[in-house]
Short mmCIF file of C-alpha atoms and ligand atoms in Angstrom, two decimals:
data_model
loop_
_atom_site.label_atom_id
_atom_site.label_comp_id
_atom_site.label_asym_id
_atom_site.label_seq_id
_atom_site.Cartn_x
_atom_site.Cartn_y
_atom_site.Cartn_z
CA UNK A 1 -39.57 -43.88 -6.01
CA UNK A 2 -36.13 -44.89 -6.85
CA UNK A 3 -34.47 -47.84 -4.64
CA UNK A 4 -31.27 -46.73 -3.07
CA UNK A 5 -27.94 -48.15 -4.52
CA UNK A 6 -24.58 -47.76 -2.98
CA UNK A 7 -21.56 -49.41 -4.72
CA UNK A 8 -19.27 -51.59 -2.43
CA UNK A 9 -16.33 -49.71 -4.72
CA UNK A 10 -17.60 -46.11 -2.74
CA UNK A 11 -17.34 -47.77 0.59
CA UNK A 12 -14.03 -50.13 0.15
CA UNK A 13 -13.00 -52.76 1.50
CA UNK A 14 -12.52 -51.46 5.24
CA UNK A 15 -15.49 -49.40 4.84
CA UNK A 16 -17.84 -52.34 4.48
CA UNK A 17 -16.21 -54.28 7.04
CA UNK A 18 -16.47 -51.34 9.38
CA UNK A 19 -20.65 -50.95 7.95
CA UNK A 20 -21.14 -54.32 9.12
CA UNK A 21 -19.11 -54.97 12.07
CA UNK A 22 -21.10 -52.00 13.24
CA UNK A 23 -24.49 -54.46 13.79
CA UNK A 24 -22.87 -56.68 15.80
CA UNK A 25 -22.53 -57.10 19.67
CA UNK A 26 -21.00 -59.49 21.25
CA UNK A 27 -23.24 -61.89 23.46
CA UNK A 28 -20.92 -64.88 24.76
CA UNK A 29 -18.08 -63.21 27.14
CA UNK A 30 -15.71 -66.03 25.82
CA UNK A 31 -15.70 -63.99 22.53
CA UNK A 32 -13.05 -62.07 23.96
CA UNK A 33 -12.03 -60.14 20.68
CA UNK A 34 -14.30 -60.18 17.82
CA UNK A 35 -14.29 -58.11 14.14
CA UNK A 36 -11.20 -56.20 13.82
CA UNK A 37 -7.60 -57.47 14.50
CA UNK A 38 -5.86 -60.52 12.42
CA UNK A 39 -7.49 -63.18 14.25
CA UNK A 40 -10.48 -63.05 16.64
CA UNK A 41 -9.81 -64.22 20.24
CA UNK A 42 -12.03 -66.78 22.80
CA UNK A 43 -11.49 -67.88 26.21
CA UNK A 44 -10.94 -71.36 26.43
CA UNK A 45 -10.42 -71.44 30.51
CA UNK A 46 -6.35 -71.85 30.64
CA UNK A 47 -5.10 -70.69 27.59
CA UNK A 48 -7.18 -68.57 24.45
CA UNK A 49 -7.84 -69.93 21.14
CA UNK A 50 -7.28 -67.47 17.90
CA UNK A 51 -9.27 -67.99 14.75
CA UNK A 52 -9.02 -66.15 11.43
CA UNK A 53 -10.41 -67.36 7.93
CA UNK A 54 -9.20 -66.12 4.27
CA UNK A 55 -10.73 -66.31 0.94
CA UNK A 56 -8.68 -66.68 -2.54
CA UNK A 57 -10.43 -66.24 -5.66
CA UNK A 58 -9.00 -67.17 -9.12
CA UNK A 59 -8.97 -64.06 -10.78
CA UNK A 60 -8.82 -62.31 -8.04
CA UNK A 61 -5.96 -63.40 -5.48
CA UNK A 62 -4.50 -65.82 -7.78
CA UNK A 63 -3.50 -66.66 -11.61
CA UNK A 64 -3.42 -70.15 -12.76
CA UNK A 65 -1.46 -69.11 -15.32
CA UNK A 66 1.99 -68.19 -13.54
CA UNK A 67 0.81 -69.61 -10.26
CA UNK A 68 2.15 -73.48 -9.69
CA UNK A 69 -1.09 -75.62 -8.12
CA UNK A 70 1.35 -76.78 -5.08
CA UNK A 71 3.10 -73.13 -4.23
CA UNK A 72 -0.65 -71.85 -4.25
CA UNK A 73 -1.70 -74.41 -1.64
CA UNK A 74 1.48 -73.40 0.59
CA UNK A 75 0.25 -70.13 0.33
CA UNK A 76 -3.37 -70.40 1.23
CA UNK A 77 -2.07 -71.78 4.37
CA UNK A 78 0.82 -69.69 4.71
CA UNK A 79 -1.57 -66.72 4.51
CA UNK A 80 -3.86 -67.79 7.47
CA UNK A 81 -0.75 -68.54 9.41
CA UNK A 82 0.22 -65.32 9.33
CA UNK A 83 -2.68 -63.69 10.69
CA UNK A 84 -2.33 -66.27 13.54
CA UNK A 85 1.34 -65.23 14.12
CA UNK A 86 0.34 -61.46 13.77
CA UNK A 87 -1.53 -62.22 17.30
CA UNK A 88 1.27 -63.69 18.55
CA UNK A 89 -0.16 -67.39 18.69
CA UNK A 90 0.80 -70.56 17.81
CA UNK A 91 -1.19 -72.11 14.93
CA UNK A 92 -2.22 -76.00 15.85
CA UNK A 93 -5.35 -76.53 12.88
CA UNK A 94 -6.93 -75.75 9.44
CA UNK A 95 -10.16 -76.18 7.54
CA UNK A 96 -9.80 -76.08 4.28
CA UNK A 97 -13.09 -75.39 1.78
CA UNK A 98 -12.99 -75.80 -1.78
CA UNK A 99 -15.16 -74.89 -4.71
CA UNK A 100 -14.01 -76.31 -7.87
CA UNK A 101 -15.29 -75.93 -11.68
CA UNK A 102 -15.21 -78.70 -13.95
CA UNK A 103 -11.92 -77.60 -15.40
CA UNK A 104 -10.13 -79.53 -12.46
CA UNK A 105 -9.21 -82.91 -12.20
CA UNK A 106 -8.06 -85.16 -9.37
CA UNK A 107 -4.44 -84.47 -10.59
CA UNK A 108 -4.81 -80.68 -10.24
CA UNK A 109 -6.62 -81.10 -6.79
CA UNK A 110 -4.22 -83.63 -5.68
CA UNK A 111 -1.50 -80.83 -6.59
CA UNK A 112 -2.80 -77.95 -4.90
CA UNK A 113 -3.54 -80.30 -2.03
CA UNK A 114 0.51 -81.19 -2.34
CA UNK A 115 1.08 -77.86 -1.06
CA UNK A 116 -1.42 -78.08 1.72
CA UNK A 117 0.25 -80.83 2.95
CA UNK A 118 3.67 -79.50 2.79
CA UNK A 119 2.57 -76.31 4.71
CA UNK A 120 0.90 -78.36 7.36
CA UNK A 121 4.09 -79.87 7.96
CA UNK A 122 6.37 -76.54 7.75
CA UNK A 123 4.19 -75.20 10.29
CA UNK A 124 2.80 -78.30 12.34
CA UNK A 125 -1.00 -77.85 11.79
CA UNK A 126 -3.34 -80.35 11.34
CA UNK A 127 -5.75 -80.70 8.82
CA UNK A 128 -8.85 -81.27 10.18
CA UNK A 129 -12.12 -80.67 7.79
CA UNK A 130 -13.57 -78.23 5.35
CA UNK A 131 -15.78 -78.43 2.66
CA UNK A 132 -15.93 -78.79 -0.82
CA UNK A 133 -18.35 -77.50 -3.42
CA UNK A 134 -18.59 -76.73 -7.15
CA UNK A 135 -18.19 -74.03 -8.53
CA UNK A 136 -19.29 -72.05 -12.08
CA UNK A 137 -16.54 -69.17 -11.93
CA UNK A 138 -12.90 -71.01 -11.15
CA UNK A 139 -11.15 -72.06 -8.15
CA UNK A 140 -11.82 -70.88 -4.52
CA UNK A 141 -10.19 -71.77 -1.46
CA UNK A 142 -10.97 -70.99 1.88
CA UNK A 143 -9.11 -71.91 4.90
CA UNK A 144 -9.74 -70.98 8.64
CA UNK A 145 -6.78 -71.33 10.69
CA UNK A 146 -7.27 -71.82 14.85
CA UNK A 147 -4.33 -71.28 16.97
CA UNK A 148 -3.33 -70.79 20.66
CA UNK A 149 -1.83 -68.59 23.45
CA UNK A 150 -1.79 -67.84 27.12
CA UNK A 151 -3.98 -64.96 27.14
CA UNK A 152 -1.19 -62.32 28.19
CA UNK A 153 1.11 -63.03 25.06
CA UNK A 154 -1.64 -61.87 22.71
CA UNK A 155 -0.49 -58.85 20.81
CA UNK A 156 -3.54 -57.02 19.47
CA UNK A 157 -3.75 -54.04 17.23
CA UNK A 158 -4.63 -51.85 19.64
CA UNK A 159 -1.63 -51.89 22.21
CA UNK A 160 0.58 -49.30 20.64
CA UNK A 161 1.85 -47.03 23.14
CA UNK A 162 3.40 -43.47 22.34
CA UNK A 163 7.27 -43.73 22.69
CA UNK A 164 7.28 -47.83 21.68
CA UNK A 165 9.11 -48.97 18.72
CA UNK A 166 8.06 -49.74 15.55
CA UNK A 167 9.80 -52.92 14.20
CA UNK A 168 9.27 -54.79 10.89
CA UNK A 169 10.48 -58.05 10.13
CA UNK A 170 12.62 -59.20 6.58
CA UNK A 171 12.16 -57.04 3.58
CA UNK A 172 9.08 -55.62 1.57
CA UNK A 173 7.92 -54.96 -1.83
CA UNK A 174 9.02 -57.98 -2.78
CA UNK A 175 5.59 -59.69 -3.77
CA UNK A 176 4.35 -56.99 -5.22
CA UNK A 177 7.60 -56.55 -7.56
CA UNK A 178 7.06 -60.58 -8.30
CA UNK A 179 3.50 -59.59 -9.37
CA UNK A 180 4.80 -57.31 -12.22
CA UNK A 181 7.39 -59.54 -13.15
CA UNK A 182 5.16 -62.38 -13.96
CA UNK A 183 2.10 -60.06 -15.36
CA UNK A 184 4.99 -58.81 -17.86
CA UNK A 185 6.16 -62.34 -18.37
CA UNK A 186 2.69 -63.49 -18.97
CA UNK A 187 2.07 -60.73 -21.54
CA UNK A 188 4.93 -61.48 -23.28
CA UNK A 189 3.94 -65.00 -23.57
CA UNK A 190 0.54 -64.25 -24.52
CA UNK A 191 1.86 -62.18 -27.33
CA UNK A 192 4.28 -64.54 -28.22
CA UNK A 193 4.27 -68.18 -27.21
CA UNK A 194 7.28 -69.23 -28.62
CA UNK A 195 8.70 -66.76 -26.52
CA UNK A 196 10.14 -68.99 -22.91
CA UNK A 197 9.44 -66.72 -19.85
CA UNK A 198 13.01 -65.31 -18.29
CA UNK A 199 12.33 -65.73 -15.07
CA UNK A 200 15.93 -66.95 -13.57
CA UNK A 201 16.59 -63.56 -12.41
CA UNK A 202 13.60 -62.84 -10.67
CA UNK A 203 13.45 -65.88 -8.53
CA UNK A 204 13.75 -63.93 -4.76
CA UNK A 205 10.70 -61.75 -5.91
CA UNK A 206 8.74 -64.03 -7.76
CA UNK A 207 9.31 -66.53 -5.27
CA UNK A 208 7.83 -63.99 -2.66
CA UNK A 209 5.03 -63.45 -4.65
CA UNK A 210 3.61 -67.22 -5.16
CA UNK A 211 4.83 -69.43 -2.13
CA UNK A 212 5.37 -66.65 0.89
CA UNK A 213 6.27 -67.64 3.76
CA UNK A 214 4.73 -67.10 7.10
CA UNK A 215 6.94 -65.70 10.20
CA UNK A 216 6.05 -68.09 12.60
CA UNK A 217 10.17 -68.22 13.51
CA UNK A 218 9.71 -64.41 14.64
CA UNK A 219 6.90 -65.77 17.12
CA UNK A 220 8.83 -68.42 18.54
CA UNK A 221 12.23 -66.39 19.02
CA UNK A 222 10.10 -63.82 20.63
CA UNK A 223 8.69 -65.82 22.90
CA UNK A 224 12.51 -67.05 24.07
CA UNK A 225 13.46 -63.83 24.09
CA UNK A 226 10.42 -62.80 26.64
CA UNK A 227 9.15 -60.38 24.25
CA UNK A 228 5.40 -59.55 24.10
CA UNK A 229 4.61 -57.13 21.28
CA UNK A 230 2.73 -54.16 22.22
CA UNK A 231 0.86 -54.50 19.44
CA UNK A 232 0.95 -56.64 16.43
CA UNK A 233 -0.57 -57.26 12.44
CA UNK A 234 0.95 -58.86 9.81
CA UNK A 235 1.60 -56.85 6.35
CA UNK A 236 -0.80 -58.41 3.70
CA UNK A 237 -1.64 -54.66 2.64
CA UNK A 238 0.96 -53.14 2.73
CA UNK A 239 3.13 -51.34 5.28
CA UNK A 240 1.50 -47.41 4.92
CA UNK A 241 -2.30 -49.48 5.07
CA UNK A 242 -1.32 -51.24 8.25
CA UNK A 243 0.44 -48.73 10.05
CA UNK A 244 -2.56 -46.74 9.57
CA UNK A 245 -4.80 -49.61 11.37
CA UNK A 246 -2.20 -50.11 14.13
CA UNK A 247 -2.40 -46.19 14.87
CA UNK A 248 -6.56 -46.23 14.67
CA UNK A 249 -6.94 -49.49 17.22
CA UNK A 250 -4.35 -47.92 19.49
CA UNK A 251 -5.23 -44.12 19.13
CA UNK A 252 -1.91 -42.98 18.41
CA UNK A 253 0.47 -41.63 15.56
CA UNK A 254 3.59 -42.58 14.16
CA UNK A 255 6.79 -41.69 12.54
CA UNK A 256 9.16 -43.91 10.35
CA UNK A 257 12.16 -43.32 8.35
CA UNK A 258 12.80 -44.13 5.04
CA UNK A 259 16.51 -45.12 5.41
CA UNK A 260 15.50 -47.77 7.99
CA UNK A 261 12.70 -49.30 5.39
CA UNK A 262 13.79 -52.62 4.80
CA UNK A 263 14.08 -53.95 1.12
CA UNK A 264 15.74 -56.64 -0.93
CA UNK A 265 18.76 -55.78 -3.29
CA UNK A 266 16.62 -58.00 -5.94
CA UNK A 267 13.61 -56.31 -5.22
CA UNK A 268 15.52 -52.75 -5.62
CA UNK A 269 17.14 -53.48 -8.54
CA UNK A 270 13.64 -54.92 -10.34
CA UNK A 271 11.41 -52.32 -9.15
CA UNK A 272 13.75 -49.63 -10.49
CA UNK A 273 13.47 -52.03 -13.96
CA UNK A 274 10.33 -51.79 -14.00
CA UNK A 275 10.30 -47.93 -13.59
CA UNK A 276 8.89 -48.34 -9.98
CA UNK A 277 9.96 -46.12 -7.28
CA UNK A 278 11.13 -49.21 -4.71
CA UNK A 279 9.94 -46.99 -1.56
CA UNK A 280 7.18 -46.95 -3.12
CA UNK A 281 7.15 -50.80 -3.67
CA UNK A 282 8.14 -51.06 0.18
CA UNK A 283 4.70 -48.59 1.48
CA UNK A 284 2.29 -49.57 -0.53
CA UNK A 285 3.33 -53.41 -1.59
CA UNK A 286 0.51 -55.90 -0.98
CA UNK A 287 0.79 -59.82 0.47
CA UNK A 288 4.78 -59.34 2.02
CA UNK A 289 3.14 -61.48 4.86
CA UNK A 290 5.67 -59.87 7.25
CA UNK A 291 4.84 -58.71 10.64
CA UNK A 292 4.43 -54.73 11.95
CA UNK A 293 4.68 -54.64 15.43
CA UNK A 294 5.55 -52.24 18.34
CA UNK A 295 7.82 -52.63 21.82
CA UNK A 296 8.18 -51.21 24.78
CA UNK A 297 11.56 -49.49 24.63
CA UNK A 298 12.76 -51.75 27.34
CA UNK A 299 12.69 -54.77 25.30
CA UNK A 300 15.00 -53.22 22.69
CA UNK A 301 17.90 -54.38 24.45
CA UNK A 302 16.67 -57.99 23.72
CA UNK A 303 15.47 -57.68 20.10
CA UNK A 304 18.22 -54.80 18.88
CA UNK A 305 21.05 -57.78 17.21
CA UNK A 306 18.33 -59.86 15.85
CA UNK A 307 19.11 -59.69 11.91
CA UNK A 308 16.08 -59.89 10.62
CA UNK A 309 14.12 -57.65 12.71
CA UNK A 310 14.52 -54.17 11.92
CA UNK A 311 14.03 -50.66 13.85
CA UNK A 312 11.72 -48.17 11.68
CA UNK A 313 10.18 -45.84 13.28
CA UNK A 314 8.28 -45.10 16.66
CA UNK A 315 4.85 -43.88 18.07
CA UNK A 316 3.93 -40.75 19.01
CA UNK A 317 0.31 -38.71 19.89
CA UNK A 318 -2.28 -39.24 17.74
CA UNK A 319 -2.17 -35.54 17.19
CA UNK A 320 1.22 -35.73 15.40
CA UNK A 321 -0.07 -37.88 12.66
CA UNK A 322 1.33 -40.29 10.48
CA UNK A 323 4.65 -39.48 8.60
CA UNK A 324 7.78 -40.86 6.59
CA UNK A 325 10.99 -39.18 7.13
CA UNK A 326 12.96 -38.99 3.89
CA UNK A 327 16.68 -39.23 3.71
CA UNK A 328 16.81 -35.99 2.88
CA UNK A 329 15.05 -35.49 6.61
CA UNK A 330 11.84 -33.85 5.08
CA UNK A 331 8.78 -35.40 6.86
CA UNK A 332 6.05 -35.85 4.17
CA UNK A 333 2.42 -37.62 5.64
CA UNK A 334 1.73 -41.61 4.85
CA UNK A 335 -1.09 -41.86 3.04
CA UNK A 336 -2.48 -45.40 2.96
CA UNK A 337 -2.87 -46.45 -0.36
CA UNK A 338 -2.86 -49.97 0.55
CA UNK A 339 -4.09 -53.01 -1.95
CA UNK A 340 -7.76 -52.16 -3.20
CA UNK A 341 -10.21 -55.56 -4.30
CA UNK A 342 -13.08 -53.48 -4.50
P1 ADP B 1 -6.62 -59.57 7.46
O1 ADP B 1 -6.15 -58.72 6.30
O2 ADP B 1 -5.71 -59.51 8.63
O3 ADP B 1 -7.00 -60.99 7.06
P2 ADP B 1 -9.13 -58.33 7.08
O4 ADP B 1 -8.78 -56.95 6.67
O5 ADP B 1 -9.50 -59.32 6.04
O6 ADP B 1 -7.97 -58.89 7.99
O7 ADP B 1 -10.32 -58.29 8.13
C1 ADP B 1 -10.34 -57.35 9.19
C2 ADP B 1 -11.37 -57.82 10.20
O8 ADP B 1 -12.69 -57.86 9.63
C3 ADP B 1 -11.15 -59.22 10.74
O9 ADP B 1 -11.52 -59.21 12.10
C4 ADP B 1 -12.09 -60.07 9.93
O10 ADP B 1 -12.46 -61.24 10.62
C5 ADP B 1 -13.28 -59.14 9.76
N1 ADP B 1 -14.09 -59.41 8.55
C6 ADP B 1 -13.70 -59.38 7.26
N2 ADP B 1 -14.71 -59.63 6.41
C7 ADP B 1 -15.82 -59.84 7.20
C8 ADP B 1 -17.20 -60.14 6.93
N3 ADP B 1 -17.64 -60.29 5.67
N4 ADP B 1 -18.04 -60.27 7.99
C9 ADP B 1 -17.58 -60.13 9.25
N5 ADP B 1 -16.31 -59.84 9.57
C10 ADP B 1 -15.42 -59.68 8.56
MG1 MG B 2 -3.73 -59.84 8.96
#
């Protein structure tokens, strides 16, 4: 008799997640929102708390080779930030865990710590333990970010209404566009190392790529505004994957429209460069670490001259599916092709 063998590559990502999730029930009733949205929620009497942890691997979610110790300590926070903002909460603490091979010293530690520091500061956390191990493969960092709310301003996944909005903030495709950039400049390096990486040109996208920032301002002018999302994630996947988990949670569909997709002139110009098709860039693009989120029509009033905010579609039945409009008004189906690990 043969032992049975699945391959985590057959289920995916989501597919595990959704396996294992399945086990679980929920026992404490402060554990107001468990597996399944950017942060989990628990009652904390007046107000909630939201917690969500990350995990970067060298190799993996990172390059030492292109990626600066500091920027990738900005971005480990930033990262965890962002799924705090995608609940619309205010982050207030980190843990940060480390496992470290013997290839690091104290310098490179202090560096990527450098970074830690600087994005507790840009987004007024506080540090406030972790752990730190060796390691035999590389660098790993996790951090687990806890933030706050009044329980009626949290946005979840799965408040999408048919008829709301769809809004997206800043521009996408950029990260992923920085990727290629410095995988080619790396190759060309490797190959040559005389050769001095040209880089000046790609600074928006590469930038976007190894120190993003989290939209933490979006929270905060919504919140003056009196604007409660609907429903809420942040785009780590890209925009196609997480529309597709917005319309799931909330049991709906959705439309957008290609000539309201959002993307950088930089990012345009370098994706056509490197002979990708930018829209392409802007669906399926991983770690933009912008926010997807959804309003009643009412609130469009408030949100409509907000520059960086911008109108891209709206929800409809679940039986209408998911689909792009194309300039030339043809409605072709999203199909979620988000960032695979596995
Ligand atoms: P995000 O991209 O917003 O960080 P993920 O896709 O990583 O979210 O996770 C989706 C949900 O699954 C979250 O609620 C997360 O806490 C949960 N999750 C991910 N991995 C595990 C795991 N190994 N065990 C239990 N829950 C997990
Ligand atoms: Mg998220």
């Amino acid at each position: 008799m043969s032992e049975k063998r699945t391959e985590i590559s057959d289920l995916g990502e989501f597919g595990l997640i959704d396996r294992l999730s399945k086990k679980v029930t929920i026992k404490n009733s402060s554990s107001l929102k468990g597996i399944g949205d950017d942060a989990a929620v628990i009652d904390a009497g007046d107000h909630v708390k939201v917690i969500s942890t990350d995990l970067l691997m060298e190799g993996v979610h990172f390059d030492l080779s292109y990626a600066p110790l500091p920027h990738l300590g900005f971005k480990a926070v930033a990262v965890n930030v962002s799924d705090i903002a995608a609940m619309n909460a205010i982050p207030k603490q980190i843990t940060v865990s480390i496992a470290l091979s013997n290839r690091f010293s104290l310098e490179a530690v202090e560096a990527l710590y450098e970074g830690i520091y600087a994005a507790c500061d840009h987004y007024g956390v506080d540090l406030i333990g972790g752990d730190t191990t060796a390691s035999r493969s590389g660098l790993a960092i996790s951090i687990t970010a806890i933030g706050e709310a009044k329980k009626e301003q949290i946005s979840y996944r799965s408040g999408a209404k048919e008829n709301d909005i769809l809004c997206v903030t800043g521009d996408l495709g950029a990260a992923l566009v920085g990727l290629q950039i410095l995988e080619r400049e790396k190759q060309v390096f490797l190959a040559n190392p005389d050769m001095k990486p040209d880089l000046e040109k790609y600074t928006v996208v590469t930038g976007r790529q190894l120190r993003p920032d989290a939209r933490m301002d979006i929270v905060h002018e919504l919140r003056e505004l009196g604007v409660v999302p609907t429903s809420m994630m942040d785009i780590s996947d890209g925009l196609a994957s997480e529309i597709f988990h917005i319309c799931k949670a909330s049991g709906v569909g959705a439309t957008i429209y290609e000539d309201k997709l959002p993307i950088d002139k930089q990012t345009f110009d370098t994706a056509v460069e490197l002979n990708l098709d930018p829209i392409t860039c802007v669906l399926n693009g991983g770690e933009d670490y912008e926010l997807l989120f959804t309003i009643s029509q009412n609130d469009f009033a408030k949100l409509e001259k907000h520059p960086d905010i911008h109108f891209i579609g709206h929800i409809t039945k679940a039986e209408e599916g998911k689909f792009l409009v194309t300039k030339s008004g043809t409605a072709v189906q999203i199909k979620a092709q988000g960032w695979k690990h596995f």
